[in-house]
N, CA, C and O atoms as a GROMACS GRO file, in nm:
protein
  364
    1UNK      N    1  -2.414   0.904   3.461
    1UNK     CA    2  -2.422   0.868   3.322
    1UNK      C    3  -2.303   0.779   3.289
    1UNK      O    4  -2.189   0.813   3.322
    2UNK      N    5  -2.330   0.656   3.220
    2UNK     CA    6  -2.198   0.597   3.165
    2UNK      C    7  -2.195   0.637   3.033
    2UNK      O    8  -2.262   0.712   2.963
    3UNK      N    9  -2.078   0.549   3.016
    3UNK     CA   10  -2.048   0.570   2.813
    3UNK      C   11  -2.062   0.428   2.800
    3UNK      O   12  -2.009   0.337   2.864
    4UNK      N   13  -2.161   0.423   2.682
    4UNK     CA   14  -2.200   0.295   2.603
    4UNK      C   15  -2.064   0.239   2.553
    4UNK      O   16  -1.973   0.321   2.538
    5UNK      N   17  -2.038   0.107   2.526
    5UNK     CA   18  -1.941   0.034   2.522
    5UNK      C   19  -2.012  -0.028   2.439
    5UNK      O   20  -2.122  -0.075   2.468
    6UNK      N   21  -1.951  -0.040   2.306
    6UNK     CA   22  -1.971  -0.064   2.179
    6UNK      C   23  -1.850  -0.150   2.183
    6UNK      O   24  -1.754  -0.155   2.260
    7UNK      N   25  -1.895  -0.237   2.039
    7UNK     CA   26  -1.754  -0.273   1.996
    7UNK      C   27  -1.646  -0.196   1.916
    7UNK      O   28  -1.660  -0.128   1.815
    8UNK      N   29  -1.550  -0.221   1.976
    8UNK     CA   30  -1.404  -0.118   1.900
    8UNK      C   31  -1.417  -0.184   1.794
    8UNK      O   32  -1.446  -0.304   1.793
    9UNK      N   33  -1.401  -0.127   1.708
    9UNK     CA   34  -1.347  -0.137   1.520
    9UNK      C   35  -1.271  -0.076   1.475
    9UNK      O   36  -1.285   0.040   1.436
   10UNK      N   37  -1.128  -0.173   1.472
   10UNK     CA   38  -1.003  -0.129   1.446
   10UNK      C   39  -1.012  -0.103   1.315
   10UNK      O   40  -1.106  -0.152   1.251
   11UNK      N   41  -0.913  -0.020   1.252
   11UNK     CA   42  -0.957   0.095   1.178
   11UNK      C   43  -0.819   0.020   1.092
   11UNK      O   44  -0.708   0.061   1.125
   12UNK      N   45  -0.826  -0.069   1.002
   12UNK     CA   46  -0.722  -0.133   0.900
   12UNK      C   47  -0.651  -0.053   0.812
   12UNK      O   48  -0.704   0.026   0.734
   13UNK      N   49  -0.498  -0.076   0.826
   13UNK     CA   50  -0.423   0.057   0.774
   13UNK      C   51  -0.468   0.034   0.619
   13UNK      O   52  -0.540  -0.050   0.566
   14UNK      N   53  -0.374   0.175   0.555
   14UNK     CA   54  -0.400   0.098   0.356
   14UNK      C   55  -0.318   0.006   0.331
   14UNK      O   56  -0.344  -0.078   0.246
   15UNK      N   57  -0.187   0.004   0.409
   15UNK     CA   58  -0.111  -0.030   0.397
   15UNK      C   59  -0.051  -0.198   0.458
   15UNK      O   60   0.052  -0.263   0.442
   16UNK      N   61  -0.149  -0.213   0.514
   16UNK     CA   62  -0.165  -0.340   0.594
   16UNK      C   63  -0.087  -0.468   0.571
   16UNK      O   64  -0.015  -0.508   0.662
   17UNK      N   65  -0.095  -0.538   0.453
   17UNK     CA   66  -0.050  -0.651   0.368
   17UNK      C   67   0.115  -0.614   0.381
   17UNK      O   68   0.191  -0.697   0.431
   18UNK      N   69   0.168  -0.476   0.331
   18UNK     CA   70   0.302  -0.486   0.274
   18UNK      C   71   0.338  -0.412   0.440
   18UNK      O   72   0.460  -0.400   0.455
   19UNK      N   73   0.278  -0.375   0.532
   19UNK     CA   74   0.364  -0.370   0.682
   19UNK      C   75   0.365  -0.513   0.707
   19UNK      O   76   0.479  -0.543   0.744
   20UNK      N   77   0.287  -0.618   0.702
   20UNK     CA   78   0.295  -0.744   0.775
   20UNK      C   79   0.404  -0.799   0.731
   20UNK      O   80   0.484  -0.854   0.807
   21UNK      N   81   0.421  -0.790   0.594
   21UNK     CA   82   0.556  -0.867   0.523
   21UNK      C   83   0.656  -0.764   0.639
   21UNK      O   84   0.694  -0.804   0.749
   22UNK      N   85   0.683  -0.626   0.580
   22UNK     CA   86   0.795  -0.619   0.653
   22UNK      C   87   0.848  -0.630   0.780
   22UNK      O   88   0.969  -0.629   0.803
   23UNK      N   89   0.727  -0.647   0.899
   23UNK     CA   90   0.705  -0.728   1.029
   23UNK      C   91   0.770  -0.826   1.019
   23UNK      O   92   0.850  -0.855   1.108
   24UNK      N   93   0.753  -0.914   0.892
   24UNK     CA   94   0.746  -1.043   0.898
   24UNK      C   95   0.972  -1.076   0.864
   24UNK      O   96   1.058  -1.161   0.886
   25UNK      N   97   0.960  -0.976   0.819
   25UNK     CA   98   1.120  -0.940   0.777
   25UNK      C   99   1.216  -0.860   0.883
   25UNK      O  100   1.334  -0.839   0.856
   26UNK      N  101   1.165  -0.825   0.989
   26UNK     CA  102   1.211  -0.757   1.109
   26UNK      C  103   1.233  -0.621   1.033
   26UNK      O  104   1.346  -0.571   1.032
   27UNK      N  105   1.159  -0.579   0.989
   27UNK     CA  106   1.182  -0.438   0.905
   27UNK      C  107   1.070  -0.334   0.923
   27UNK      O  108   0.950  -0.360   0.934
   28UNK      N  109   1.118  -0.236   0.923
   28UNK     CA  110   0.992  -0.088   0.895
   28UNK      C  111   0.976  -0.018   0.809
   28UNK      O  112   1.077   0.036   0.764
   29UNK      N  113   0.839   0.013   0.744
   29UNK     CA  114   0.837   0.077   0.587
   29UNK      C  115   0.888   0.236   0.673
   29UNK      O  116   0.859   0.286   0.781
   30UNK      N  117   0.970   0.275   0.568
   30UNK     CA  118   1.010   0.419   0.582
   30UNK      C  119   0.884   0.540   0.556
   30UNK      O  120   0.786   0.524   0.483
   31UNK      N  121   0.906   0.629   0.614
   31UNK     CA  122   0.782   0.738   0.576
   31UNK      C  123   0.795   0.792   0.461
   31UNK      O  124   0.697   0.852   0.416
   32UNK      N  125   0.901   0.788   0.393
   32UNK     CA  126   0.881   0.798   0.258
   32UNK      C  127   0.841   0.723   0.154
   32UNK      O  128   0.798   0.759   0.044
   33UNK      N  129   0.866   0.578   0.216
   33UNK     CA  130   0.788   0.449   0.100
   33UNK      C  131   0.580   0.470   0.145
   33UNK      O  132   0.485   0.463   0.068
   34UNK      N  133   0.582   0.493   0.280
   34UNK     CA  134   0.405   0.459   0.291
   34UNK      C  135   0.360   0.603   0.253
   34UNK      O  136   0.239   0.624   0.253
   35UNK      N  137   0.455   0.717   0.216
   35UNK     CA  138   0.391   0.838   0.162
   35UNK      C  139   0.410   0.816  -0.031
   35UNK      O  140   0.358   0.908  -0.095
   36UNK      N  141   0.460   0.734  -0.093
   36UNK     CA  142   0.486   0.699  -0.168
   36UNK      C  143   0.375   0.602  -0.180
   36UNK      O  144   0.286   0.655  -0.246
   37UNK      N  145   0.335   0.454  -0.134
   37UNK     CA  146   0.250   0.423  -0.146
   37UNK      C  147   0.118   0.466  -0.200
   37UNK      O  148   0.061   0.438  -0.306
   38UNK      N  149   0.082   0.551  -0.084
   38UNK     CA  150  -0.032   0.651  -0.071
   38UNK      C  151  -0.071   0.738  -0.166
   38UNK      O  152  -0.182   0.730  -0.218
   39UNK      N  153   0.006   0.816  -0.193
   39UNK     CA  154   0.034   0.861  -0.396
   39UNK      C  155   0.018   0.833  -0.460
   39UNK      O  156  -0.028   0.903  -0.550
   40UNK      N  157   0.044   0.694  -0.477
   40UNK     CA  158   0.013   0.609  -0.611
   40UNK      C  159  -0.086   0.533  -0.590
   40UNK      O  160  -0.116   0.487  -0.700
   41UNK      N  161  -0.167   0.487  -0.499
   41UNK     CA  162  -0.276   0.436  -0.517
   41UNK      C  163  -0.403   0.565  -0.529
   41UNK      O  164  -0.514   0.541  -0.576
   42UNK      N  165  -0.370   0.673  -0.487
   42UNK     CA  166  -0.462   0.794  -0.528
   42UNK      C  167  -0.440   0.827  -0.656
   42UNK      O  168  -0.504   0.922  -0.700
   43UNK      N  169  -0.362   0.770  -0.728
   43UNK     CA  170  -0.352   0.792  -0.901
   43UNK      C  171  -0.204   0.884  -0.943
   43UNK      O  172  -0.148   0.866  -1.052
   44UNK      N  173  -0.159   0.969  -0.852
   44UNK     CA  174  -0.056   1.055  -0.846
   44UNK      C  175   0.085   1.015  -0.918
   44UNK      O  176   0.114   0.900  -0.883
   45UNK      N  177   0.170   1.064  -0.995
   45UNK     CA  178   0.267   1.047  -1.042
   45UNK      C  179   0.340   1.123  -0.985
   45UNK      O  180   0.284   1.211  -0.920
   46UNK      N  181   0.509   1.121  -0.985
   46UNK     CA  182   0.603   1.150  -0.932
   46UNK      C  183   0.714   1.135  -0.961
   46UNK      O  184   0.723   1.077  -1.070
   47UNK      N  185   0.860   1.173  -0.892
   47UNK     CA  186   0.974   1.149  -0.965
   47UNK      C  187   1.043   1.068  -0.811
   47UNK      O  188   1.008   1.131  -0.712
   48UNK      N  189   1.100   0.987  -0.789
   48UNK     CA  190   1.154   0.922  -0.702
   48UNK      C  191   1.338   0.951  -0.657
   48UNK      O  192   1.429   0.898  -0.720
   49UNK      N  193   1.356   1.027  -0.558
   49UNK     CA  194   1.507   1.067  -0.592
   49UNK      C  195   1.566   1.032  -0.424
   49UNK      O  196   1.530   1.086  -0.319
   50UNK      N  197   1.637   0.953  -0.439
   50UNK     CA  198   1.686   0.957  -0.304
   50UNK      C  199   1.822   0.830  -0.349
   50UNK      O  200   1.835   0.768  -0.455
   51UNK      N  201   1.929   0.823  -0.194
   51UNK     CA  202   2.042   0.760  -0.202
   51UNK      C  203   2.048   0.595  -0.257
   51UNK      O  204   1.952   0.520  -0.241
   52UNK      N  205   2.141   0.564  -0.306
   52UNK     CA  206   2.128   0.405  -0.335
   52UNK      C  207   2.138   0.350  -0.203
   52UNK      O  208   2.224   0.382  -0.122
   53UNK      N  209   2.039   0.258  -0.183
   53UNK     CA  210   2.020   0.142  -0.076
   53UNK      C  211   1.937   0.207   0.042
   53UNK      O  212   1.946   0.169   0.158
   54UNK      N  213   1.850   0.315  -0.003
   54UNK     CA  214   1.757   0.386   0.079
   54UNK      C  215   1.632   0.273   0.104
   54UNK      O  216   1.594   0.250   0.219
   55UNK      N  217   1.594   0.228   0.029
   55UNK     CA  218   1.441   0.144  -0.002
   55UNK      C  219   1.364   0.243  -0.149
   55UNK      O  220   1.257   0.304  -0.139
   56UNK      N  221   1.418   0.238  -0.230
   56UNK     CA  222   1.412   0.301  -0.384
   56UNK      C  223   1.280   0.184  -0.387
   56UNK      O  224   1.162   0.211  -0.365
   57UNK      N  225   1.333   0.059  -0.417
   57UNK     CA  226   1.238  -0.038  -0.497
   57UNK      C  227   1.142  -0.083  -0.444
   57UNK      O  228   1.044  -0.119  -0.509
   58UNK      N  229   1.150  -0.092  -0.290
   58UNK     CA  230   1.021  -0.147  -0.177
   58UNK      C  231   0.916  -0.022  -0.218
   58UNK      O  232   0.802  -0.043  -0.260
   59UNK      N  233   0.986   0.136  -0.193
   59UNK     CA  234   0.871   0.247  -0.264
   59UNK      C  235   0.771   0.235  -0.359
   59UNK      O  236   0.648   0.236  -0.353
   60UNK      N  237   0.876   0.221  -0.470
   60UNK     CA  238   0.858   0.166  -0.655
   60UNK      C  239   0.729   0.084  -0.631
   60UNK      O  240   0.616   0.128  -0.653
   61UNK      N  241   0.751  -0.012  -0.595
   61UNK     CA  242   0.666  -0.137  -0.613
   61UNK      C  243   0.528  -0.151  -0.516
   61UNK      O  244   0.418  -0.207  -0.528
   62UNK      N  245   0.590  -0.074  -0.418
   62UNK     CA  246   0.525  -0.107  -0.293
   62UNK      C  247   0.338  -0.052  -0.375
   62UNK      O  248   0.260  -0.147  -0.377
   63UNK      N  249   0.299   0.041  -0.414
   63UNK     CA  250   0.144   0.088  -0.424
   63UNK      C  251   0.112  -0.043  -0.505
   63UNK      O  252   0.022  -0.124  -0.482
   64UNK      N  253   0.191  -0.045  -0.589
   64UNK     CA  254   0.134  -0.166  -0.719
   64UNK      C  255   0.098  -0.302  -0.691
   64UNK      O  256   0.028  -0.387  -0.747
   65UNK      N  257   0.176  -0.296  -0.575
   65UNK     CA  258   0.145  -0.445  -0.478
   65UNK      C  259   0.072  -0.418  -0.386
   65UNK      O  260   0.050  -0.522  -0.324
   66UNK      N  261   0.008  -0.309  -0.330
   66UNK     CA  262  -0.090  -0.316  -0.292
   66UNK      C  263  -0.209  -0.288  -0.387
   66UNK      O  264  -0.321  -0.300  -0.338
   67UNK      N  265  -0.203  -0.263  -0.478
   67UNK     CA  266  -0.298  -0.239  -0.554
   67UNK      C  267  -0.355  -0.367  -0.615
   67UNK      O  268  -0.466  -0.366  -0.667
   68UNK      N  269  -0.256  -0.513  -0.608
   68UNK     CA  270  -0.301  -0.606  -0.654
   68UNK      C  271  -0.342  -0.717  -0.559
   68UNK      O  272  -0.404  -0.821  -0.578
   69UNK      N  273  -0.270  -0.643  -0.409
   69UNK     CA  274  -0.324  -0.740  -0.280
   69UNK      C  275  -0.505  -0.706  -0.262
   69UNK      O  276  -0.590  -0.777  -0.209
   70UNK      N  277  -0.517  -0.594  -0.315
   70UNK     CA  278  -0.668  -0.551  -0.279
   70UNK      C  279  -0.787  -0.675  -0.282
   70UNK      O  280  -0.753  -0.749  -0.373
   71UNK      N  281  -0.862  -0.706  -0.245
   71UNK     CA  282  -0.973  -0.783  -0.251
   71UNK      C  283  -1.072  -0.781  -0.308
   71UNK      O  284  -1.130  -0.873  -0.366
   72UNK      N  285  -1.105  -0.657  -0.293
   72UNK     CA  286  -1.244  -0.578  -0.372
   72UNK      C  287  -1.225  -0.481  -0.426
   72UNK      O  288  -1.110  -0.439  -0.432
   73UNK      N  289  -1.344  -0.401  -0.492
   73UNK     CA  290  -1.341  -0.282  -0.573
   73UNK      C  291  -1.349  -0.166  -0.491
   73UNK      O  292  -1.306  -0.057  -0.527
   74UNK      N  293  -1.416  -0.193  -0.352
   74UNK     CA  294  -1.385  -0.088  -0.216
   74UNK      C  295  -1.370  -0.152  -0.116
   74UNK      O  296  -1.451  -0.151  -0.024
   75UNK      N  297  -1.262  -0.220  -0.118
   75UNK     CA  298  -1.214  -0.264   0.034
   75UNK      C  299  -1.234  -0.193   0.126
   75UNK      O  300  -1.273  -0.076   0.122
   76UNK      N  301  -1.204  -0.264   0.229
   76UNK     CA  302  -1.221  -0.167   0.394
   76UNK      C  303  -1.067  -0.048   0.395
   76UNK      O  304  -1.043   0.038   0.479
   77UNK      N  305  -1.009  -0.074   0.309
   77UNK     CA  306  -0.880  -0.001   0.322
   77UNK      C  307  -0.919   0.162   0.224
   77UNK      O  308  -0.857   0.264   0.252
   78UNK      N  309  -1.010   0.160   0.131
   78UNK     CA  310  -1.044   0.248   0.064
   78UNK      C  311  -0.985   0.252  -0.069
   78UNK      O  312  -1.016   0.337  -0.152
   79UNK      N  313  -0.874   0.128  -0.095
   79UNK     CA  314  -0.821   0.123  -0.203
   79UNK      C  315  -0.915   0.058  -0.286
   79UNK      O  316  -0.960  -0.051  -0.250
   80UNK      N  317  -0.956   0.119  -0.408
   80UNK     CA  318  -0.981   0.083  -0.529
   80UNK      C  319  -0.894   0.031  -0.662
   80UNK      O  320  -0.808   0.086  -0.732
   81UNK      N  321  -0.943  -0.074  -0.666
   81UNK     CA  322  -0.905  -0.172  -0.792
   81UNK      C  323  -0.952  -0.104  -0.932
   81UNK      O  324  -1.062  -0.058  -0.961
   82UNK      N  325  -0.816  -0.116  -1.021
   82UNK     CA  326  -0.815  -0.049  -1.153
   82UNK      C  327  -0.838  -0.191  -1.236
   82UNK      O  328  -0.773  -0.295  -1.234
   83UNK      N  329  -1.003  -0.139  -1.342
   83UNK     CA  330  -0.996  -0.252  -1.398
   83UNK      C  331  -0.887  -0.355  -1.504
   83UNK      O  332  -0.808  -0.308  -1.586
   84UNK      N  333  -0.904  -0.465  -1.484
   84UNK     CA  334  -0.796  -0.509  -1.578
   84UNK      C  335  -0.818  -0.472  -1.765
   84UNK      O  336  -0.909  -0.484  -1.846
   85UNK      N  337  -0.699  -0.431  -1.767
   85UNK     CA  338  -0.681  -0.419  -1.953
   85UNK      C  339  -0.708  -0.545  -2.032
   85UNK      O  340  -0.640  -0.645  -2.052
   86UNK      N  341  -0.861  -0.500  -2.081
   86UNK     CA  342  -0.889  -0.576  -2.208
   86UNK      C  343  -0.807  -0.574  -2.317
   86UNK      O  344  -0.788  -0.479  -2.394
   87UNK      N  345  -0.732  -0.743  -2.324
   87UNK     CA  346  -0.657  -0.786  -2.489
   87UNK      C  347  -0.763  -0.785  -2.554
   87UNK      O  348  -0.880  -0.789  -2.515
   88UNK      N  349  -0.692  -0.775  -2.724
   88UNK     CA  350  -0.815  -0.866  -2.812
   88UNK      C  351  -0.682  -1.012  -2.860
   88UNK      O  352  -0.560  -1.021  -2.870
   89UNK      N  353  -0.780  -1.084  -2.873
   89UNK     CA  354  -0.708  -1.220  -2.966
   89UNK      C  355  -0.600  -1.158  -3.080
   89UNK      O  356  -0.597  -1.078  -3.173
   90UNK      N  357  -0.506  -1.259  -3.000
   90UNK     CA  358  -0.399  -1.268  -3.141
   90UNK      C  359  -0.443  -1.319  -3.244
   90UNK      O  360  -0.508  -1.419  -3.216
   91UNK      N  361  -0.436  -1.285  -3.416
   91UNK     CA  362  -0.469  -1.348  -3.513
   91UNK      C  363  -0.388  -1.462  -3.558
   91UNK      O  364  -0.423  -1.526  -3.658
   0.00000   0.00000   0.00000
């Protein structure tokens, strides 16, 4: 018996877009920024406490920028897009 040989389908992190930047920066997201990430694009709030010059703001920012790198309303990443806030006209 063999095993069927399909095509592999690499399995795209959530996090994909903001590892390439930091690739791209000779840098690694900390496990506390991509568990941070991950939180906040599941809707989750939190309190953020750690040393100055840890990666505080790459954390901070990091879901929200992925939340706006997204493409679609169900990307292959599973992140869902929050619709944009309807203005009304200034008078």
């Amino acid at each position: 018996m063999t095993a069927r040989a399909g095509p592999v389908r690499q399995r795209r992190a959530f996090d994909a877009p903001l590892d390439a930047w930091f690739r791209h920066q000779d840098w690694k997201p900390l496990p506390f920024q991509r568990e941070l990430w991950r939180r906040y694009l599941r809707g989750e709030s939190g309190l953020l406490h750690t040393p100055t010059g840890s990666g505080k703001t790459l954390a901070a920012f990091g879901g929200a920028l992925l939340e706006a790198l997204s493409d679609s309303p169900a990307s292959s990443t599973g992140i869902a897009k929050k619709p944009a806030r309807k203005t009304s006209p200034r008078a």
